[in-house]
JSON list of C-alpha atoms in Angstrom, two decimals:
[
{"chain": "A", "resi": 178, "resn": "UNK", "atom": "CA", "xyz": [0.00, 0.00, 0.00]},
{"chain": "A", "resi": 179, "resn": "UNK", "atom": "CA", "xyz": [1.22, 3.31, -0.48]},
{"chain": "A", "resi": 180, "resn": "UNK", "atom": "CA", "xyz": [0.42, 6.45, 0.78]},
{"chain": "A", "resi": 181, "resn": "UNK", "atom": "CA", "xyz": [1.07, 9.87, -0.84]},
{"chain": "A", "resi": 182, "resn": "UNK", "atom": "CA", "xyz": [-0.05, 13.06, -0.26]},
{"chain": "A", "resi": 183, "resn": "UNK", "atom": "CA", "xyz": [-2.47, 15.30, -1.58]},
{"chain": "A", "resi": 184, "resn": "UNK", "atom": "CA", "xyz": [-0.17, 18.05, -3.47]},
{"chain": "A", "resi": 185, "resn": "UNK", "atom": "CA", "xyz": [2.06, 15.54, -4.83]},
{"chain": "A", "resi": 186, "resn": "UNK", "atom": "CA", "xyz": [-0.67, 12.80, -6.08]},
{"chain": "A", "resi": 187, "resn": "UNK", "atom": "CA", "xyz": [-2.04, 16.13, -7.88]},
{"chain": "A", "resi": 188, "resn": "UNK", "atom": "CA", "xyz": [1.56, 17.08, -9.70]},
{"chain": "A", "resi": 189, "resn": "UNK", "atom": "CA", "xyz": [1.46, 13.42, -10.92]},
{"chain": "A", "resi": 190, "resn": "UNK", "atom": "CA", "xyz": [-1.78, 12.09, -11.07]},
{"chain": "A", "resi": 191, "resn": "UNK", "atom": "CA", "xyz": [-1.22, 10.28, -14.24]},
{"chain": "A", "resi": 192, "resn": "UNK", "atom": "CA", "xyz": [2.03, 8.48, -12.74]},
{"chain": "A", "resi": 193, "resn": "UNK", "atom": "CA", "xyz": [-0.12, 7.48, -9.80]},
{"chain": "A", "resi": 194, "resn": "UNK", "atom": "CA", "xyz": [-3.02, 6.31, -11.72]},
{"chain": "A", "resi": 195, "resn": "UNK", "atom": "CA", "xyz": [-1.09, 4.02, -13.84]},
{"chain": "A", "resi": 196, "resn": "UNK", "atom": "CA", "xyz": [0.68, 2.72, -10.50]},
{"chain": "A", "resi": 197, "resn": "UNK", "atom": "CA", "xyz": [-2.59, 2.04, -8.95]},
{"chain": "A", "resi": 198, "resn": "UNK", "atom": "CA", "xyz": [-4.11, 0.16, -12.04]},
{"chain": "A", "resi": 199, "resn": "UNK", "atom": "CA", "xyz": [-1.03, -1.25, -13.60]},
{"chain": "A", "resi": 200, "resn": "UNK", "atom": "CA", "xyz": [0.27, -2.38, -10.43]},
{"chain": "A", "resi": 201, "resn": "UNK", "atom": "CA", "xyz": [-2.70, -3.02, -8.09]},
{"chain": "A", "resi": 202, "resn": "UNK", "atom": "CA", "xyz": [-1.34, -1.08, -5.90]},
{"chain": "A", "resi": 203, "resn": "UNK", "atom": "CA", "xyz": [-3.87, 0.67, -2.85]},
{"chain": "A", "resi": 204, "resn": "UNK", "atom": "CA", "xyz": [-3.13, 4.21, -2.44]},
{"chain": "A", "resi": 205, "resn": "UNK", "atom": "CA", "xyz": [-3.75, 6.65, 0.24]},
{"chain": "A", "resi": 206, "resn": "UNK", "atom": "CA", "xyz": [-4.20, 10.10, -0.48]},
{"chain": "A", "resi": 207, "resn": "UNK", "atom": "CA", "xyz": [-3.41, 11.71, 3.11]},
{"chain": "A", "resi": 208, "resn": "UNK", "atom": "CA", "xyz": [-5.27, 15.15, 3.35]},
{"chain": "A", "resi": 209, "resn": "UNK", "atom": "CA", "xyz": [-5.51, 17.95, 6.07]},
{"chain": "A", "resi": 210, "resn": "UNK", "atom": "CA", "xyz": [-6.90, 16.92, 9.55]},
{"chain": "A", "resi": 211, "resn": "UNK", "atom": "CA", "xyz": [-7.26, 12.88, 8.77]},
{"chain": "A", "resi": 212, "resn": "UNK", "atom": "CA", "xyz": [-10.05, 13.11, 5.79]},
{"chain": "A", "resi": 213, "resn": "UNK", "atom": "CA", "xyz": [-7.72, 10.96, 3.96]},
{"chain": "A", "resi": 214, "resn": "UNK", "atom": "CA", "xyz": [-8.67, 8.86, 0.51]},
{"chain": "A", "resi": 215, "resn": "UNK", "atom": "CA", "xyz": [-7.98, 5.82, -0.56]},
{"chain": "A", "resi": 216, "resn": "UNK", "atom": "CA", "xyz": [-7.38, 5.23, -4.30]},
{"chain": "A", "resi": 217, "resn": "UNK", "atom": "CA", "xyz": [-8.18, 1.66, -6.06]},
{"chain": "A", "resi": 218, "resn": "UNK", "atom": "CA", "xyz": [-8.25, 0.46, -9.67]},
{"chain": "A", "resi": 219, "resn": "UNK", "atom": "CA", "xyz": [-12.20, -0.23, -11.28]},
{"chain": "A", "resi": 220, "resn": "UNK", "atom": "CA", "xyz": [-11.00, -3.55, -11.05]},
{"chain": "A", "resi": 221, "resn": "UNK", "atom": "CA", "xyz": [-10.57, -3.91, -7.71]},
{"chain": "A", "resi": 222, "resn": "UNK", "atom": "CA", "xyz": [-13.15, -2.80, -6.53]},
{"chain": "A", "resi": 223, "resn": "UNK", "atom": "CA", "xyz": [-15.57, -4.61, -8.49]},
{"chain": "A", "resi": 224, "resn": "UNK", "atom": "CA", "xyz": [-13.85, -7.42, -7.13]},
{"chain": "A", "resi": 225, "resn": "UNK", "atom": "CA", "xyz": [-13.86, -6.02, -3.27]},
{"chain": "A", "resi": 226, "resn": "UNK", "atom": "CA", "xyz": [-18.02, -5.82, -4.18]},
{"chain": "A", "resi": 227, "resn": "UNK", "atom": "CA", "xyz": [-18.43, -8.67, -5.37]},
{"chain": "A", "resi": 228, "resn": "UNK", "atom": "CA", "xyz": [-16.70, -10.71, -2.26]},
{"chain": "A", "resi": 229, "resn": "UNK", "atom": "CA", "xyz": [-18.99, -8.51, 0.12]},
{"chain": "A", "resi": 230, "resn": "UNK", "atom": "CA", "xyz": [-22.08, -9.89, -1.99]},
{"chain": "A", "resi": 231, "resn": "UNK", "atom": "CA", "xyz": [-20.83, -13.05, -1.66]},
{"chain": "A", "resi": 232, "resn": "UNK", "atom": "CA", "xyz": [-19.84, -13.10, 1.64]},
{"chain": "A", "resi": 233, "resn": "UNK", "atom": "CA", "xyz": [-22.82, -11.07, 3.12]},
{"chain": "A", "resi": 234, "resn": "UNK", "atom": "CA", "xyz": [-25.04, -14.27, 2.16]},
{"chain": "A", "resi": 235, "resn": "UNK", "atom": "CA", "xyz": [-24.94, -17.19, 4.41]},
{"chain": "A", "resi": 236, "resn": "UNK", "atom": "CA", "xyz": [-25.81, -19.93, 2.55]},
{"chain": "A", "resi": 237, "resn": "UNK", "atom": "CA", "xyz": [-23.58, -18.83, -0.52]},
{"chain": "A", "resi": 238, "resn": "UNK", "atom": "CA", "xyz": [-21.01, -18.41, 1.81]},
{"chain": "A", "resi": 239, "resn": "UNK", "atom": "CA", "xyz": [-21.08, -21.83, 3.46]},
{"chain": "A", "resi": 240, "resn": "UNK", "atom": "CA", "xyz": [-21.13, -23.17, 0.15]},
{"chain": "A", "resi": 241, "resn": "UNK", "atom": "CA", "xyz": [-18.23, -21.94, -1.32]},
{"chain": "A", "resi": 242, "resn": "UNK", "atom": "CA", "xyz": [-16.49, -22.78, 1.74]},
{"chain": "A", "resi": 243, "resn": "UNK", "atom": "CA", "xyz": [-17.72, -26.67, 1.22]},
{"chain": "A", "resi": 244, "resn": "UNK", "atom": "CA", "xyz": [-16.68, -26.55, -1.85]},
{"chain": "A", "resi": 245, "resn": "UNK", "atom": "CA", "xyz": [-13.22, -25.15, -1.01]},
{"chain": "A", "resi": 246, "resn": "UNK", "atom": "CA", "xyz": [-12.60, -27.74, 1.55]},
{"chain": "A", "resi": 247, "resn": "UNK", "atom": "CA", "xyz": [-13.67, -30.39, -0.83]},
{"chain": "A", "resi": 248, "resn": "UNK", "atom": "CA", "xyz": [-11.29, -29.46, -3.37]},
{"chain": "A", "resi": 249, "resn": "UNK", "atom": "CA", "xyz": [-8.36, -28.89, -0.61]},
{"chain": "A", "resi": 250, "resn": "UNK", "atom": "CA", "xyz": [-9.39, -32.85, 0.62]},
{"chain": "A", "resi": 251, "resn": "UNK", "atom": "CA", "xyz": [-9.49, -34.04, -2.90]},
{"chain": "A", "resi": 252, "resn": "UNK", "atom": "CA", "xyz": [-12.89, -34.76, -3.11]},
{"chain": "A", "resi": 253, "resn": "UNK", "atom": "CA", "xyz": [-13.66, -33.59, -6.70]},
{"chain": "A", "resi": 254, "resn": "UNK", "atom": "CA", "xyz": [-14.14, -35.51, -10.25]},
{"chain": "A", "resi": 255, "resn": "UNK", "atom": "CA", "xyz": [-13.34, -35.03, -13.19]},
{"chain": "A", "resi": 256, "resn": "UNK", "atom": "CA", "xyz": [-15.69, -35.32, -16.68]},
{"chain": "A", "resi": 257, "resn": "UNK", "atom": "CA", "xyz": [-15.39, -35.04, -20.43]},
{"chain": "A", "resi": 258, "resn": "UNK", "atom": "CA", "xyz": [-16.19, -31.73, -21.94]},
{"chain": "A", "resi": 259, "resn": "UNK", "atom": "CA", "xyz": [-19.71, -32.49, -24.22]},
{"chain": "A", "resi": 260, "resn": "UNK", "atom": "CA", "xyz": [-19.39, -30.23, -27.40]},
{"chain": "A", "resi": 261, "resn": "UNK", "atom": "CA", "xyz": [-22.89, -28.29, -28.22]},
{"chain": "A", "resi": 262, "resn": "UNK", "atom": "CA", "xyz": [-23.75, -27.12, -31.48]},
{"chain": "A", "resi": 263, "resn": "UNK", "atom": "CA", "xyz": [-24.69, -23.91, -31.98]},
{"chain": "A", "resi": 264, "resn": "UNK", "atom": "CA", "xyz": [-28.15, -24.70, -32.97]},
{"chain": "A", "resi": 265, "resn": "UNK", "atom": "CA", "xyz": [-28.99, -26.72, -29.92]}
]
């Protein structure tokens, strides 16, 4: 994570932006009396969104967790791939 501050993050915004989405890199924008900022790519936070949905539901949350302990026991089986045609 990094942390920069206001006047400098302005001087180079396009230098931090690139870090921050070409590096997934979290930034901090520190401001005047604590109202700091913290800078993510679109990317991550669709992804930080989409774990809270997941996670805010119970039963898909106990699910995925079954499912990741099954895989972690090896528990899982494996099948042919069935070609469709496009017109089915």
């Amino acid at each position: 994570m990094l942390a920069v501050n206001y006047t400098n993050l302005r001087e180079n915004m396009k230098a931090y932006m690139d870090k921050v989405t070409d590096d997934y890199e979290t930034m901090i924008v520190t401001r005047k009396d604590n109202k700091n900022v913290v800078m993510i790519s679109e990317e991550a936070y669709n992804n930080l969104i989409e774990n809270i949905y997941v996670m805010d539901n119970k039963h898909n949350y106990d699910w995925l967790m079954e499912s990741k302990a099954q895989l972690e026991n090896g528990n899982t089986k494996t099948h042919e791939l069935v070609e469709v045609n496009e017109d089915e």
